[in-house]
């Protein structure tokens, strides 16, 4: 048993579905656990091949975090009782990895108090459909207008991400590791007007992909005759290839970028830094 009043940081990694916050009780009669000095929590649940568990479900004891400023959660389910506890804390930074749509929607009451929000999303895990997930994210990101940094990482290899219904006007950083077409992404780009940092993994780049990308860039340029106010300053293109037989200067994405630089800059005229790297 540990004295919860003295703990300043918690790093929790559990594959034990029976984890219980009563471990921090100061006596069996106490129904409240107060983490008076706790400033940061990093909680990672190994949910591989079994049901996920809630980080806190409100049973047995009540938790209080009067000093908590940073929370990093991976895999755990977020239930309303945890959100209620966190609303009374001075929380500034929240990071959530591989969260289901249910948990992410529960976060909405916390957003107004944050300065930084980071969501890492895996579309082929735990949600009803890709479109439902996107709509939930739209609801969440619509609430982030007063945050300093809003980061989203999209992981998907099953084409569940429908960028055509994305509406993330306050997102500042986006990292896409998903199967997608430029045509769909260019529909979404004007709806991400706060975006300053964009990183994209290009999987399976070949002549066919290049031709479709160029066609999409030209088509949407005609559809948007006036430049929209893109704020993207940093662009990172990651190339998923086998490195054997390739020199860095020979990456197929590099000639594609150079040849179509003017076209790309039409969409992102404020880009000041570009990296094209292997993955």
XYZ file of N, CA and C in Angstrom:
837
model
N 0.844 -1.195 0.000
C 0.000 0.000 0.000
C 0.876 1.241 0.000
N 0.523 2.200 -0.846
C 1.281 3.435 -0.957
C 0.455 4.599 -0.430
N 1.141 5.620 0.073
C 0.469 6.814 0.544
C 0.171 7.705 -0.662
N -1.084 7.762 -1.070
C -1.465 8.500 -2.274
C -1.146 9.991 -2.170
N -1.049 10.511 -0.958
C -0.825 11.950 -0.772
C 0.567 12.379 -1.197
N 1.523 11.431 -1.271
C 2.917 11.774 -1.536
C 3.342 11.514 -2.987
N 2.503 10.872 -3.761
C 2.877 10.468 -5.118
C 2.783 11.663 -6.079
N 3.854 11.887 -6.844
C 3.875 12.999 -7.803
C 3.648 12.531 -9.245
N 3.956 11.248 -9.522
C 3.813 10.732 -10.878
C 3.473 9.246 -10.820
N 2.593 8.801 -11.713
C 2.235 7.388 -11.812
C 2.462 6.918 -13.241
N 3.199 5.816 -13.387
C 3.310 5.127 -14.670
C 2.744 3.738 -14.480
N 1.610 3.510 -15.114
C 0.873 2.269 -14.918
C 0.824 1.481 -16.216
N 1.384 0.275 -16.189
C 1.241 -0.639 -17.319
C 0.616 -1.907 -16.779
N -0.556 -2.239 -17.276
C -1.240 -3.398 -16.719
C -1.793 -4.302 -17.800
N -1.545 -5.592 -17.647
C -2.263 -6.583 -18.432
C -3.154 -7.392 -17.487
N -3.341 -6.815 -16.301
C -4.151 -7.462 -15.265
C -5.519 -6.799 -15.236
N -6.538 -7.508 -15.652
C -7.876 -6.932 -15.722
C -8.449 -6.654 -14.337
N -7.790 -7.137 -13.275
C -8.266 -6.941 -11.913
C -7.587 -5.766 -11.213
N -6.892 -4.899 -11.973
C -6.293 -3.718 -11.354
C -7.358 -2.924 -10.601
N -7.003 -2.436 -9.406
C -7.991 -1.794 -8.541
C -7.360 -0.574 -7.870
N -8.045 0.560 -7.940
C -7.543 1.793 -7.314
C -7.523 1.705 -5.791
N -8.175 0.686 -5.209
C -8.151 0.534 -3.748
C -6.753 0.212 -3.228
N -5.849 -0.110 -4.133
C -4.452 -0.321 -3.750
C -3.887 0.921 -3.060
N -4.449 2.103 -3.382
C -3.935 3.356 -2.830
C -4.721 3.836 -1.612
N -5.675 3.041 -1.127
C -6.463 3.431 0.039
C -5.589 3.564 1.281
N -5.920 4.556 2.108
C -5.223 4.719 3.384
C -6.082 4.108 4.489
N -6.323 2.831 4.385
C -7.182 2.155 5.339
C -8.461 1.694 4.674
N -8.966 0.551 5.087
C -10.130 -0.052 4.438
C -11.403 0.765 4.605
N -11.461 1.594 5.638
C -12.678 2.370 5.878
C -12.770 3.607 4.982
N -11.659 3.995 4.366
C -11.645 5.199 3.532
C -12.332 4.927 2.198
N -13.251 5.803 1.828
C -13.970 5.669 0.561
C -13.484 6.678 -0.480
N -12.515 7.502 -0.102
C -11.979 8.510 -1.005
C -10.460 8.384 -1.046
N -9.891 8.363 -2.266
C -8.439 8.369 -2.432
C -8.056 9.705 -3.045
N -7.277 10.487 -2.280
C -6.876 11.819 -2.728
C -5.396 11.798 -3.095
N -5.109 12.109 -4.356
C -3.722 12.200 -4.812
C -3.308 13.671 -4.749
N -2.931 14.114 -3.563
C -2.716 15.534 -3.315
C -1.584 16.134 -4.149
N -0.529 15.341 -4.428
C 0.646 15.872 -5.120
C 0.800 15.345 -6.537
N -0.113 14.506 -6.973
C 0.021 13.847 -8.271
C -0.159 14.839 -9.418
N 0.881 14.959 -10.280
C 0.845 15.910 -11.391
C 0.723 15.231 -12.757
N 1.182 13.973 -12.857
C 1.119 13.297 -14.160
C 0.794 11.821 -13.992
N -0.009 11.296 -14.943
C -0.367 9.874 -14.983
C -0.149 9.373 -16.399
N 0.574 8.254 -16.503
C 0.751 7.556 -17.777
C 0.219 6.140 -17.580
N -0.907 5.826 -18.229
C -1.575 4.542 -18.001
C -1.725 3.788 -19.314
N -1.105 2.615 -19.394
C -1.124 1.802 -20.608
C -1.716 0.439 -20.286
N -2.780 0.100 -21.001
C -3.441 -1.193 -20.793
C -3.124 -2.118 -21.959
N -2.585 -3.275 -21.683
C -2.322 -4.265 -22.718
C -3.634 -4.984 -23.035
N -4.310 -4.514 -24.091
C -5.641 -5.039 -24.402
C -5.631 -6.087 -25.501
N -4.472 -6.627 -25.803
C -4.358 -7.539 -26.935
C -5.167 -8.815 -26.696
N -6.089 -9.080 -27.599
C -6.884 -10.315 -27.614
C -7.711 -10.518 -26.352
N -8.166 -9.441 -25.729
C -9.104 -9.579 -24.622
C -9.865 -8.260 -24.471
N -10.990 -8.271 -23.757
C -11.767 -7.038 -23.598
C -10.954 -5.961 -22.883
N -11.155 -4.722 -23.324
C -10.490 -3.626 -22.638
C -11.161 -3.354 -21.308
N -10.441 -2.718 -20.407
C -10.988 -2.378 -19.114
C -11.051 -0.867 -18.951
N -11.930 -0.428 -18.065
C -12.026 0.994 -17.761
C -10.879 1.387 -16.847
N -10.303 2.559 -17.077
C -9.265 3.051 -16.177
C -9.841 3.321 -14.797
N -11.076 3.789 -14.765
C -11.782 4.017 -13.493
C -13.274 4.019 -13.782
N -14.044 3.234 -13.033
C -15.474 3.111 -13.305
C -16.349 3.651 -12.188
N -15.742 4.264 -11.163
C -16.518 4.875 -10.098
C -16.908 3.938 -8.974
N -16.548 2.671 -9.080
C -16.918 1.720 -8.036
C -15.886 1.703 -6.905
N -16.349 1.338 -5.720
C -15.532 1.064 -4.528
C -14.972 2.332 -3.878
N -14.252 3.159 -4.610
C -13.678 4.368 -4.017
C -13.878 5.557 -4.957
N -13.828 6.752 -4.382
C -13.882 7.980 -5.166
C -12.466 8.532 -5.286
N -12.098 8.976 -6.486
C -10.758 9.504 -6.712
C -10.792 11.017 -6.818
N -9.736 11.643 -6.298
C -9.566 13.093 -6.428
C -8.138 13.392 -6.883
N -8.028 14.300 -7.867
C -6.720 14.666 -8.426
C -6.558 16.193 -8.393
N -6.343 16.784 -7.232
C -6.313 18.255 -7.138
C -5.098 18.918 -7.778
N -4.061 18.130 -8.167
C -2.847 18.720 -8.749
C -2.542 18.177 -10.145
N -3.396 17.312 -10.677
C -3.097 16.627 -11.934
C -3.134 17.582 -13.126
N -2.028 17.604 -13.893
C -1.932 18.486 -15.061
C -1.744 17.720 -16.376
N -1.214 16.497 -16.311
C -0.921 15.748 -17.531
C -1.430 14.313 -17.404
N -2.189 13.858 -18.422
C -2.738 12.504 -18.426
C -2.494 11.879 -19.787
N -1.833 10.720 -19.787
C -1.520 9.991 -21.015
C -2.113 8.585 -20.874
N -3.123 8.271 -21.692
C -3.844 7.000 -21.583
C -3.728 6.227 -22.887
N -3.472 4.929 -22.787
C -3.426 4.070 -23.965
C -4.291 2.840 -23.731
N -5.230 2.608 -24.654
C -6.067 1.400 -24.710
C -7.221 1.383 -23.695
N -7.070 1.982 -22.530
C -8.135 1.932 -21.530
C -9.431 2.547 -22.060
N -10.565 2.065 -21.549
C -11.854 2.693 -21.790
C -12.019 3.856 -20.814
N -12.546 4.959 -21.295
C -12.796 6.119 -20.438
C -14.290 6.195 -20.154
N -14.643 6.025 -18.889
C -16.036 6.071 -18.458
C -16.357 7.446 -17.848
N -17.643 7.828 -17.814
C -18.033 9.126 -17.241
C -17.526 9.383 -15.816
N -17.457 8.381 -14.910
C -16.944 8.691 -13.569
C -15.510 9.235 -13.567
N -14.657 8.745 -14.481
C -13.298 9.280 -14.573
C -13.329 10.724 -15.062
N -14.156 10.995 -16.051
C -14.267 12.356 -16.585
C -14.723 13.314 -15.487
N -15.662 12.877 -14.673
C -16.151 13.715 -13.575
C -15.029 14.041 -12.592
N -14.191 13.058 -12.284
C -13.041 13.307 -11.400
C -12.081 14.320 -12.017
N -11.832 14.168 -13.312
C -10.860 15.022 -13.988
C -11.364 16.441 -14.169
N -12.674 16.626 -14.222
C -13.217 17.975 -14.360
C -12.862 18.854 -13.171
N -12.647 18.239 -12.021
C -12.296 19.002 -10.820
C -10.790 19.192 -10.664
N -10.017 18.701 -11.622
C -8.557 18.817 -11.563
C -8.087 19.971 -12.453
N -6.824 20.434 -12.277
C -6.285 21.491 -13.140
C -5.653 20.927 -14.424
N -6.257 19.903 -15.000
C -5.705 19.199 -16.152
C -5.478 20.150 -17.326
N -4.268 20.071 -17.922
C -3.917 20.912 -19.065
C -3.637 20.101 -20.326
N -3.074 18.907 -20.168
C -2.636 18.112 -21.315
C -3.223 16.704 -21.241
N -3.865 16.276 -22.329
C -4.466 14.945 -22.394
C -4.040 14.261 -23.682
N -3.496 13.055 -23.553
C -3.124 12.233 -24.699
C -3.852 10.896 -24.574
N -4.500 10.475 -25.670
C -5.271 9.233 -25.637
C -4.984 8.436 -26.902
N -4.485 7.213 -26.713
C -4.066 6.357 -27.822
C -5.025 5.178 -27.986
N -5.440 4.939 -29.246
C -6.292 3.800 -29.602
C -7.589 3.793 -28.803
N -8.227 4.942 -28.740
C -9.487 5.039 -28.025
C -10.670 4.722 -28.915
N -11.668 4.059 -28.363
C -12.885 3.770 -29.119
C -13.753 5.024 -29.166
N -14.729 5.027 -30.081
C -15.594 6.190 -30.259
C -16.340 6.527 -28.970
N -16.774 5.503 -28.228
C -17.496 5.719 -26.972
C -16.650 6.519 -25.992
N -15.391 6.118 -25.823
C -14.517 6.796 -24.870
C -14.202 8.215 -25.308
N -13.943 8.388 -26.602
C -13.584 9.718 -27.099
C -14.749 10.691 -26.917
N -15.963 10.220 -27.143
C -17.122 11.086 -26.943
C -17.259 11.492 -25.483
N -16.895 10.609 -24.572
C -16.967 10.928 -23.147
C -15.989 12.033 -22.748
N -14.976 12.277 -23.590
C -13.978 13.295 -23.265
C -14.473 14.725 -23.481
N -15.548 14.899 -24.215
C -15.979 16.240 -24.616
C -16.106 17.216 -23.436
N -16.660 16.825 -22.261
C -16.761 17.793 -21.158
C -15.408 18.292 -20.634
N -14.321 17.582 -20.955
C -12.997 17.981 -20.457
C -12.300 18.989 -21.363
N -12.708 19.071 -22.606
C -11.910 19.776 -23.608
C -11.717 21.248 -23.290
N -12.743 21.907 -22.771
C -12.669 23.347 -22.529
C -11.558 23.719 -21.549
N -11.175 22.819 -20.659
C -10.169 23.138 -19.653
C -8.741 22.863 -20.132
N -8.591 22.191 -21.278
C -7.278 21.764 -21.736
C -6.534 22.873 -22.488
N -5.209 22.696 -22.570
C -4.368 23.493 -23.461
C -3.868 22.649 -24.627
N -3.721 21.342 -24.380
C -3.185 20.437 -25.395
C -3.988 19.133 -25.400
N -4.371 18.695 -26.603
C -5.089 17.435 -26.782
C -4.414 16.651 -27.890
N -4.118 15.381 -27.613
C -3.507 14.512 -28.615
C -4.280 13.206 -28.671
N -4.812 12.882 -29.852
C -5.540 11.640 -30.048
C -4.834 10.803 -31.102
N -4.564 9.551 -30.760
C -3.987 8.610 -31.710
C -5.040 7.535 -31.966
N -5.526 7.452 -33.192
C -6.736 6.700 -33.483
C -6.472 5.537 -34.419
N -6.992 4.378 -34.062
C -6.860 3.201 -34.912
C -8.251 2.788 -35.351
N -8.565 2.994 -36.624
C -9.930 2.842 -37.099
C -10.395 1.400 -37.167
N -9.485 0.454 -37.225
C -9.935 -0.932 -37.307
C -9.994 -1.603 -35.942
N -10.095 -0.790 -34.885
C -10.208 -1.334 -33.529
C -11.412 -0.726 -32.825
N -12.374 -1.555 -32.488
C -13.352 -1.228 -31.471
C -14.494 -0.288 -31.798
N -14.681 0.216 -32.991
C -15.795 1.121 -33.226
C -16.772 0.503 -34.223
N -17.967 1.091 -34.301
C -19.008 0.497 -35.128
C -18.709 0.651 -36.609
N -18.370 1.835 -37.051
C -18.015 2.040 -38.449
C -17.107 3.240 -38.565
N -16.370 3.315 -39.664
C -15.468 4.434 -39.855
C -16.193 5.767 -39.872
N -17.365 5.832 -40.542
C -18.109 7.085 -40.626
C -18.607 7.532 -39.260
N -19.098 6.590 -38.455
C -19.540 6.941 -37.099
C -18.377 7.495 -36.282
N -17.226 6.884 -36.435
C -16.037 7.321 -35.710
C -15.666 8.752 -36.121
N -15.677 9.018 -37.436
C -15.353 10.350 -37.933
C -16.335 11.386 -37.379
N -17.601 11.066 -37.359
C -18.597 12.015 -36.842
C -18.385 12.301 -35.363
N -17.990 11.281 -34.610
C -17.657 11.506 -33.206
C -16.456 12.443 -33.083
N -15.450 12.222 -33.917
C -14.273 13.094 -33.899
C -14.638 14.518 -34.305
N -15.544 14.661 -35.270
C -16.007 15.997 -35.634
C -16.589 16.716 -34.419
N -17.414 16.006 -33.640
C -18.001 16.596 -32.430
C -16.923 17.022 -31.442
N -15.900 16.172 -31.298
C -14.820 16.468 -30.353
C -14.008 17.666 -30.823
N -13.551 17.630 -32.069
C -12.662 18.682 -32.558
C -13.379 20.020 -32.729
N -14.700 20.020 -32.808
C -15.429 21.278 -32.862
C -15.339 22.044 -31.542
N -14.948 21.345 -30.483
C -14.880 21.968 -29.158
C -13.484 22.485 -28.803
N -12.539 22.404 -29.731
C -11.136 22.647 -29.390
C -10.629 24.022 -29.825
N -11.517 24.963 -30.052
C -11.087 26.239 -30.611
C -10.157 27.036 -29.700
N -10.184 26.796 -28.394
C -9.362 27.577 -27.464
C -8.082 26.854 -27.043
N -7.818 25.678 -27.627
C -6.613 24.935 -27.264
C -5.405 25.444 -28.038
N -4.217 25.332 -27.430
C -2.992 25.757 -28.086
C -2.549 24.742 -29.142
N -2.624 23.456 -28.804
C -2.170 22.394 -29.705
C -3.219 21.288 -29.732
N -3.634 20.893 -30.938
C -4.558 19.775 -31.107
C -3.940 18.823 -32.137
N -3.601 17.627 -31.690
C -2.866 16.676 -32.518
C -3.733 15.442 -32.771
N -3.726 14.954 -34.000
C -4.444 13.723 -34.325
C -3.559 12.829 -35.186
N -3.404 11.580 -34.769
C -2.719 10.576 -35.572
C -3.747 9.538 -36.008
N -3.844 9.297 -37.310
C -4.827 8.358 -37.859
C -4.104 7.117 -38.353
N -4.406 5.973 -37.748
C -3.843 4.685 -38.163
C -4.965 3.857 -38.778
N -4.743 3.333 -39.976
C -5.761 2.481 -40.586
C -5.182 1.822 -41.836
N -5.415 0.536 -41.994
C -4.975 -0.144 -43.207
C -6.155 -0.794 -43.924
N -7.366 -0.350 -43.601
C -8.546 -1.001 -44.167
C -9.504 -0.020 -44.849
N -9.021 1.177 -45.149
C -9.805 2.184 -45.874
C -11.108 2.538 -45.157
N -11.077 2.586 -43.825
C -12.258 2.989 -43.070
C -12.339 4.499 -42.890
N -11.254 5.215 -43.159
C -11.236 6.657 -42.940
C -11.860 7.368 -44.138
N -13.019 7.929 -43.922
C -13.714 8.673 -44.972
C -13.404 10.162 -44.793
N -12.348 10.628 -45.462
C -11.936 12.014 -45.284
C -12.970 12.997 -45.827
N -13.889 12.532 -46.649
C -14.865 13.447 -47.234
C -15.831 14.015 -46.200
N -15.989 13.366 -45.047
C -16.895 13.889 -44.025
C -16.135 14.483 -42.838
N -14.817 14.600 -42.948
C -14.016 15.214 -41.892
C -14.334 16.705 -41.783
N -14.448 17.203 -40.559
C -14.635 18.633 -40.295
C -13.871 18.986 -39.024
N -12.569 19.307 -39.179
C -11.680 19.537 -38.046
C -11.029 20.919 -38.149
N -11.776 21.988 -37.990
C -11.243 23.329 -38.235
C -10.196 23.790 -37.230
N -10.105 23.157 -36.068
C -9.166 23.617 -35.044
C -7.994 22.660 -34.833
N -7.903 21.647 -35.674
C -6.783 20.707 -35.601
C -5.496 21.412 -36.039
N -4.412 21.277 -35.254
C -3.158 21.955 -35.594
C -2.104 21.007 -36.159
N -2.128 19.738 -35.748
C -1.141 18.755 -36.206
C -1.869 17.483 -36.637
N -1.535 16.983 -37.818
C -2.160 15.756 -38.321
C -1.096 14.831 -38.893
N -1.105 13.580 -38.440
C -0.204 12.551 -38.948
C -1.072 11.416 -39.478
N -1.026 11.176 -40.772
C -1.858 10.145 -41.395
C -1.017 8.918 -41.707
N -1.359 7.796 -41.083
C -0.777 6.509 -41.437
C -1.942 5.611 -41.825
N -2.516 5.891 -42.988
C -3.741 5.219 -43.402
C -3.754 5.073 -44.919
N -4.534 4.103 -45.378
C -4.737 3.929 -46.812
C -5.780 4.947 -47.261
N -5.413 5.841 -48.153
C -6.348 6.865 -48.593
C -5.947 7.342 -49.984
N -6.849 8.059 -50.622
C -6.585 8.643 -51.926
C -6.504 10.164 -51.778
N -5.623 10.802 -52.548
C -5.500 12.248 -52.506
C -6.839 12.931 -52.790
N -7.623 12.327 -53.658
C -8.898 12.913 -54.033
C -9.769 13.149 -52.799
N -9.842 12.151 -51.907
C -10.641 12.282 -50.694
C -10.012 13.287 -49.729
N -8.689 13.222 -49.602
C -8.020 14.095 -48.636
C -8.157 15.566 -49.027
N -8.108 15.863 -50.323
C -8.189 17.255 -50.764
C -9.574 17.850 -50.525
N -10.587 17.004 -50.389
C -11.913 17.484 -50.007
C -11.889 17.944 -48.548
N -11.106 17.246 -47.716
C -11.061 17.551 -46.287
C -10.139 18.718 -45.952
N -9.106 18.930 -46.738
C -8.082 19.921 -46.397
C -8.636 21.320 -46.131
N -9.585 21.831 -46.925
C -10.133 23.155 -46.623
C -10.903 23.224 -45.302
N -11.231 22.046 -44.719
C -11.953 22.019 -43.450
C -10.997 21.889 -42.261
N -9.703 22.006 -42.529
C -8.687 21.952 -41.472
C -7.853 23.233 -41.535
N -8.492 24.347 -41.310
C -7.885 25.657 -41.558
C -6.892 26.088 -40.483
N -6.796 25.346 -39.383
C -5.804 25.668 -38.349
C -4.565 24.787 -38.443
N -4.555 23.874 -39.413
C -3.477 22.898 -39.534
C -2.161 23.589 -39.890
N -1.106 23.330 -39.091
C 0.217 23.914 -39.361
C 1.267 22.841 -39.631
N 0.984 21.614 -39.211
C 1.965 20.545 -39.350
C 1.262 19.302 -39.894
N 1.695 18.839 -41.083
C 1.045 17.700 -41.740
C 2.082 16.646 -42.101
N 1.838 15.416 -41.659
C 2.720 14.294 -41.977
C 1.876 13.178 -42.583
N 2.299 12.662 -43.736
C 1.527 11.650 -44.452
C 2.426 10.471 -44.815
N 1.968 9.271 -44.495
C 2.642 8.059 -44.951
C 2.023 7.640 -46.277
N 2.840 7.586 -47.334
C 2.372 7.149 -48.648
C 2.721 5.674 -48.811
N 1.699 4.831 -48.740
C 1.914 3.385 -48.876
C 1.640 2.962 -50.317
N 2.496 2.108 -50.844
C 2.269 1.578 -52.181
C 2.379 2.609 -53.284
N 3.310 3.567 -53.145
C 3.455 4.600 -54.176
C 4.023 3.984 -55.450
N 3.336 4.238 -56.581
C 3.792 3.740 -57.876
C 3.279 4.690 -58.956
N 3.472 4.345 -60.209
C 3.058 5.240 -61.282
C 1.546 5.470 -61.280
N 0.792 4.422 -60.976
C -0.661 4.560 -60.932
C -1.107 5.501 -59.826
N -0.508 5.346 -58.648
C -0.838 6.228 -57.523
C -0.461 7.660 -57.861
N 0.735 7.828 -58.460
C 1.198 9.159 -58.840
C 0.230 9.823 -59.810
N -0.239 9.082 -60.804
C -1.165 9.636 -61.790
C -2.485 10.051 -61.138
N -2.991 9.213 -60.220
C -4.247 9.551 -59.538
C -4.074 10.783 -58.647
N -2.906 10.879 -57.983
C -2.650 12.022 -57.120
C -2.605 13.319 -57.920
N -1.905 13.307 -59.058
C -1.809 14.497 -59.902
C -3.183 14.881 -60.446
N -3.953 13.878 -60.885
C -5.301 14.150 -61.396
C -6.173 14.795 -60.327
N -6.048 14.309 -59.088
C -6.829 14.876 -57.988
C -6.400 16.308 -57.696
N -5.087 16.556 -57.679
C -4.583 17.901 -57.421
C -5.105 18.886 -58.464
N -5.128 18.486 -59.721
C -5.604 19.362 -60.796
C -7.122 19.555 -60.727
N -7.841 18.468 -60.448
C -9.302 18.555 -60.402
C -9.777 19.506 -59.311
N -9.207 19.367 -58.110
C -9.663 20.190 -57.001
C -9.164 21.620 -57.105
N -8.098 21.823 -57.837
C -7.675 23.200 -58.092
C -8.729 23.918 -58.916
N -9.299 23.240 -59.896
C -10.366 23.843 -60.695
C -11.608 24.085 -59.847
N -11.839 23.210 -58.875
C -13.010 23.358 -58.015
C -12.860 24.452 -56.978
N -11.627 24.796 -56.661
C -11.348 25.857 -55.694
C -10.487 26.919 -56.381
N -11.078 27.760 -57.215
C -10.287 28.724 -57.985
C -9.534 29.731 -57.125
N -10.036 29.995 -55.913
C -9.330 30.884 -54.994
C -8.670 30.050 -53.908
N -7.437 30.369 -53.593
C -6.736 29.619 -52.548
C -7.464 29.756 -51.218
N -7.666 28.643 -50.551
C -8.200 28.738 -49.203
C -7.051 29.046 -48.249
N -7.387 29.447 -47.041
C -6.377 29.963 -46.109
C -5.663 28.838 -45.372
N -4.920 28.011 -46.092
C -4.146 26.947 -45.459
C -2.986 27.542 -44.675
N -2.804 27.063 -43.446
C -1.722 27.539 -42.591
C -0.576 26.534 -42.485
N -0.636 25.441 -43.254
C 0.383 24.405 -43.155
C 1.760 24.988 -43.450
N 2.688 24.812 -42.490
C 4.058 25.301 -42.642
C 5.058 24.160 -42.752
N 4.723 23.015 -42.145
C 5.621 21.862 -42.182
C 4.909 20.677 -42.831
N 5.545 20.115 -43.854
C 4.994 18.972 -44.585
C 6.019 17.851 -44.575
N 5.589 16.691 -44.110
C 6.464 15.520 -44.053
C 5.795 14.381 -44.818
N 6.462 13.888 -45.854
C 5.962 12.767 -46.635
C 6.832 11.552 -46.343
N 6.220 10.514 -45.813
C 6.946 9.290 -45.486
C 6.631 8.242 -46.545
N 7.678 7.579 -46.996
C 7.566 6.648 -48.120
C 7.749 5.229 -47.605
N 6.715 4.394 -47.721
C 6.783 3.008 -47.262
C 7.356 2.144 -48.387
N 8.661 1.852 -48.304
C 9.318 1.035 -49.330
C 10.363 0.148 -48.675
N 10.822 -0.837 -49.430
C 11.985 -1.605 -49.030
C 13.218 -0.780 -49.387
N 14.069 -0.538 -48.409
C 15.209 0.356 -48.636
C 16.302 -0.274 -49.484
N 16.365 -1.585 -49.523
C 17.428 -2.209 -50.293
C 17.301 -1.833 -51.765
N 18.396 -1.383 -52.347
C 18.397 -1.008 -53.753
C 18.044 0.441 -54.018
N 17.703 1.195 -52.949
C 17.354 2.603 -53.118
C 18.342 3.477 -52.366
N 18.822 4.513 -53.012
C 19.536 5.572 -52.329
C 18.506 6.621 -51.893
N 18.842 7.391 -50.869
C 17.908 8.393 -50.376
C 17.463 9.350 -51.472
N 18.391 9.751 -52.336
C 18.052 10.703 -53.390
C 17.196 10.078 -54.494
N 17.033 8.738 -54.463
C 16.284 8.062 -55.511
C 14.865 7.685 -55.079
N 14.452 8.108 -53.888
C 13.102 7.782 -53.442
C 12.080 8.272 -54.466
N 11.169 7.408 -54.923
C 10.232 7.798 -55.980
C 9.391 9.028 -55.658
N 9.155 9.280 -54.372
C 8.349 10.441 -54.017
C 9.054 11.755 -54.322
N 10.393 11.743 -54.342
C 11.113 13.001 -54.536
C 10.895 13.604 -55.917
N 11.065 12.842 -57.001
C 10.756 13.442 -58.306
C 9.285 13.824 -58.445
N 8.386 13.045 -57.829
C 6.969 13.402 -57.846
C 6.758 14.769 -57.212
N 7.391 14.996 -56.043
C 7.222 16.272 -55.346
C 7.816 17.425 -56.161
N 9.042 17.230 -56.694
C 9.686 18.298 -57.457
C 8.889 18.661 -58.706
N 8.384 17.639 -59.391
C 7.652 17.864 -60.641
C 6.334 18.601 -60.390
N 5.730 18.338 -59.232
C 4.412 18.902 -58.950
C 4.450 19.946 -57.830
N 5.632 20.540 -57.628
C 5.814 21.487 -56.528
C 4.817 22.649 -56.608
N 4.685 23.247 -57.783
C 3.786 24.393 -57.914
C 2.349 24.014 -57.592
N 1.966 22.827 -58.015
C 0.604 22.358 -57.774
C 0.366 22.135 -56.282
N 1.343 21.517 -55.620
C 1.228 21.276 -54.180
C 1.231 22.591 -53.412
N 2.101 23.523 -53.818
C 2.184 24.820 -53.139
C 0.907 25.637 -53.343
N 0.163 25.357 -54.407
C -1.101 26.066 -54.599
C -2.051 25.757 -53.442
N -2.013 24.509 -52.965
C -2.880 24.121 -51.853
C -2.309 24.548 -50.506
N -0.986 24.565 -50.399
C -0.328 24.904 -49.132
C 0.735 25.974 -49.384
N 0.318 27.192 -49.658
C 1.264 28.243 -50.049
C 2.211 28.678 -48.940
N 1.914 28.320 -47.689
C 2.733 28.769 -46.561
C 3.762 27.741 -46.108
N 3.879 26.633 -46.852
C 4.846 25.600 -46.471
C 6.268 26.156 -46.533
N 6.991 26.007 -45.412
C 8.368 26.500 -45.312
C 9.367 25.362 -45.095
N 8.877 24.193 -44.742
C 9.753 23.062 -44.414
C 9.127 21.790 -44.956
N 9.885 21.041 -45.747
C 9.407 19.786 -46.343
C 10.442 18.700 -46.120
N 9.983 17.530 -45.695
C 10.858 16.359 -45.567
C 10.237 15.195 -46.299
N 11.040 14.503 -47.091
C 10.607 13.276 -47.765
C 11.530 12.165 -47.315
N 10.987 11.237 -46.546
C 11.832 10.246 -45.868
C 11.265 8.851 -46.037
N 12.104 7.817 -45.930
C 11.610 6.443 -45.978
C 10.980 6.053 -44.651
N 10.081 5.120 -44.711
C 9.435 4.612 -43.503
C 9.915 3.198 -43.235
